[in-house]
PDB file of C-alpha atoms in Angstrom:
ATOM      1  CA  MET L  52      16.045  31.091   7.415  1.00  0.00           C
ATOM      2  CA  GLN L  53      12.256  31.441   7.383  1.00  0.00           C
ATOM      3  CA  ASP L  54      10.214  30.093  10.260  1.00  0.00           C
ATOM      4  CA  GLU L  55       7.654  27.269   9.465  1.00  0.00           C
ATOM      5  CA  LYS L  56       4.982  29.631  10.775  1.00  0.00           C
ATOM      6  CA  ASN L  57       5.732  32.191   7.996  1.00  0.00           C
ATOM      7  CA  LYS L  58       5.905  29.862   5.344  1.00  0.00           C
ATOM      8  CA  PRO L  59       3.354  29.993   2.596  1.00  0.00           C
ATOM      9  CA  VAL L  60       0.832  26.787   2.617  1.00  0.00           C
ATOM     10  CA  LYS L  61       1.382  24.641  -0.192  1.00  0.00           C
ATOM     11  CA  ARG L  62      -2.172  23.562  -1.438  1.00  0.00           C
ATOM     12  CA  ARG L  63      -2.759  21.018  -3.944  1.00  0.00           C
ATOM     13  CA  PHE L  64      -6.249  20.177  -5.810  1.00  0.00           C
ATOM     14  CA  ILE L  65      -7.304  16.558  -5.446  1.00  0.00           C
ATOM     15  CA  ALA L  66      -8.358  15.319  -8.820  1.00  0.00           C
ATOM     16  CA  GLY L  67     -11.681  13.579  -8.949  1.00  0.00           C
ATOM     17  CA  ALA L  68     -12.589  14.546  -5.396  1.00  0.00           C
ATOM     18  CA  VAL L  69     -16.120  15.213  -4.549  1.00  0.00           C
ATOM     19  CA  CYS L  70     -17.100  17.630  -1.608  1.00  0.00           C
ATOM     20  CA  PRO L  71     -19.063  15.977   1.017  1.00  0.00           C
ATOM     21  CA  ARG L  72     -21.219  18.921   1.583  1.00  0.00           C
ATOM     22  CA  CYS L  73     -21.977  20.506  -1.851  1.00  0.00           C
ATOM     23  CA  GLY L  74     -21.388  17.389  -3.937  1.00  0.00           C
ATOM     24  CA  GLU L  75     -19.140  19.622  -6.481  1.00  0.00           C
ATOM     25  CA  MET L  76     -16.237  17.590  -8.066  1.00  0.00           C
ATOM     26  CA  ASP L  77     -12.742  19.021  -8.380  1.00  0.00           C
ATOM     27  CA  THR L  78     -13.133  21.723  -5.714  1.00  0.00           C
ATOM     28  CA  ILE L  79     -11.035  20.018  -2.950  1.00  0.00           C
ATOM     29  CA  VAL L  80      -7.838  21.202  -2.064  1.00  0.00           C
ATOM     30  CA  ASN L  81      -5.293  19.277   0.350  1.00  0.00           C
ATOM     31  CA  TYR L  82      -2.739  21.166   2.431  1.00  0.00           C
ATOM     32  CA  ARG L  83      -0.710  20.678   5.826  1.00  0.00           C
ATOM     33  CA  LEU L  84      -0.599  22.721   8.866  1.00  0.00           C
ATOM     34  CA  GLY L  85       2.183  21.581  11.271  1.00  0.00           C
ATOM     35  CA  ASP L  86       1.622  17.977  11.469  1.00  0.00           C
ATOM     36  CA  LYS L  87      -1.956  17.724  10.495  1.00  0.00           C
ATOM     37  CA  ASN L  88      -3.418  17.330   6.935  1.00  0.00           C
ATOM     38  CA  TYR L  89      -6.739  19.282   5.729  1.00  0.00           C
ATOM     39  CA  ARG L  90      -9.051  19.113   3.034  1.00  0.00           C
ATOM     40  CA  GLU L  91     -11.139  22.253   2.110  1.00  0.00           C
ATOM     41  CA  CYS L  92     -13.718  22.857  -0.580  1.00  0.00           C
ATOM     42  CA  VAL L  93     -13.072  26.088  -2.376  1.00  0.00           C
ATOM     43  CA  ASN L  94     -16.708  26.183  -3.420  1.00  0.00           C
ATOM     44  CA  CYS L  95     -18.617  26.035  -0.229  1.00  0.00           C
ATOM     45  CA  GLY L  96     -15.789  26.410   2.344  1.00  0.00           C
ATOM     46  CA  PHE L  97     -16.242  22.803   3.882  1.00  0.00           C
ATOM     47  CA  LYS L  98     -13.113  22.063   5.818  1.00  0.00           C
ATOM     48  CA  ASP L  99     -11.837  18.923   7.390  1.00  0.00           C
ATOM     49  CA  GLU L 100      -8.929  17.214   9.038  1.00  0.00           C
ATOM     50  CA  ILE L 101      -7.704  14.219   7.409  1.00  0.00           C
ATOM     51  CA  ARG L 102      -6.480  11.282   9.497  1.00  0.00           C
ATOM     52  CA  ILE L 103      -3.355   9.699   8.086  1.00  0.00           C
ATOM     53  CA  GLN L 104      -3.491   5.839   8.981  1.00  0.00           C
ATOM     54  CA  SER L 105      -0.536   3.950   9.119  1.00  0.00           C
ATOM     55  CA  ARG L 106       0.110   1.399   6.307  1.00  0.00           C
ATOM     56  CA  PRO L 107      -1.324  -1.914   7.047  1.00  0.00           C
ATOM     57  CA  ALA L 108       1.095  -4.876   7.616  1.00  0.00           C
ATOM     58  CA  GLU L 109       2.113  -6.591   4.433  1.00  0.00           C
ATOM     59  CA  ILE L 110       0.708 -10.015   3.806  1.00  0.00           C
ATOM     60  CA  PRO L 111       3.381 -12.774   3.694  1.00  0.00           C
ATOM     61  CA  THR L 112       3.565 -14.208   0.161  1.00  0.00           C
ATOM     62  CA  ARG L 113       5.765 -16.179  -1.800  1.00  0.00           C
ATOM     63  CA  VAL L 114       7.104 -13.091  -3.603  1.00  0.00           C
ATOM     64  CA  ASN L 115       8.057 -11.186  -0.468  1.00  0.00           C
ATOM     65  CA  GLU L 116       9.297 -13.882   1.651  1.00  0.00           C
ATOM     66  CA  SER L 117      12.877 -15.310   1.756  1.00  0.00           C
ATOM     67  CA  GLY L 118      13.447 -18.891   0.841  1.00  0.00           C
ATOM     68  CA  LEU L 119      15.664 -19.401   3.849  1.00  0.00           C
ATOM     69  CA  ASP L 120      12.941 -20.931   6.213  1.00  0.00           C
ATOM     70  CA  LYS L 121      12.052 -23.795   3.533  1.00  0.00           C
ATOM     71  CA  GLU L 122      12.127 -27.203   4.970  1.00  0.00           C
ATOM     72  CA  VAL L 123      15.076 -29.334   3.553  1.00  0.00           C
ATOM     73  CA  GLU L 124      13.724 -32.183   1.010  1.00  0.00           C
ATOM     74  CA  THR L 125      14.746 -35.697   2.006  1.00  0.00           C
ATOM     75  CA  PRO L 126      14.114 -38.749  -0.277  1.00  0.00           C
ATOM     76  CA  VAL L 127      11.723 -41.211   1.154  1.00  0.00           C
ATOM     77  CA  LYS L 128      13.058 -44.245  -0.416  1.00  0.00           C
ATOM     78  CA  ILE L 129      15.813 -44.878  -3.064  1.00  0.00           C
ATOM     79  CA  LEU L 130      15.042 -47.502  -5.617  1.00  0.00           C
ATOM     80  CA  GLU L 131      18.179 -49.626  -6.952  1.00  0.00           C
ATOM     81  CA  PRO L 132      17.737 -50.985 -10.378  1.00  0.00           C
ATOM     82  CA  GLY L 133      17.521 -54.440 -10.450  1.00  0.00           C
ATOM     83  CA  PRO L 134      18.433 -57.186 -13.049  1.00  0.00           C
ATOM     84  CA  ALA L 135      16.570 -56.420 -16.426  1.00  0.00           C
ATOM     85  CA  LYS L 136      13.488 -58.733 -17.109  1.00  0.00           C
ATOM     86  CA  LYS L 137      12.422 -60.127 -20.332  1.00  0.00           C
ATOM     87  CA  ASN L 138       9.008 -59.331 -21.774  1.00  0.00           C
ATOM     88  CA  ARG L 139       6.896 -62.544 -21.572  1.00  0.00           C
ATOM     89  CA  LYS L 140       3.984 -63.035 -24.330  1.00  0.00           C
TER      90      LYS L 140
END
């Protein structure tokens, strides 16, 4: 079993990313050391820690809410049919 410190670091290029220092596109690699993520430019050597933010709370919508909390519909007034009326001219 290998120790985590001896494992090779898996680096991935970020497509379309622009380096904030040199302005070159497609030169940024992303990698993880321990519990921190880093980005690094292979062109100029810029290095920065990426702070991972937690997911924002999901906005309640009719799609993701259950229908159990709906109010029970009650009729306001029931109309009974009366005797038929003849048309007057």
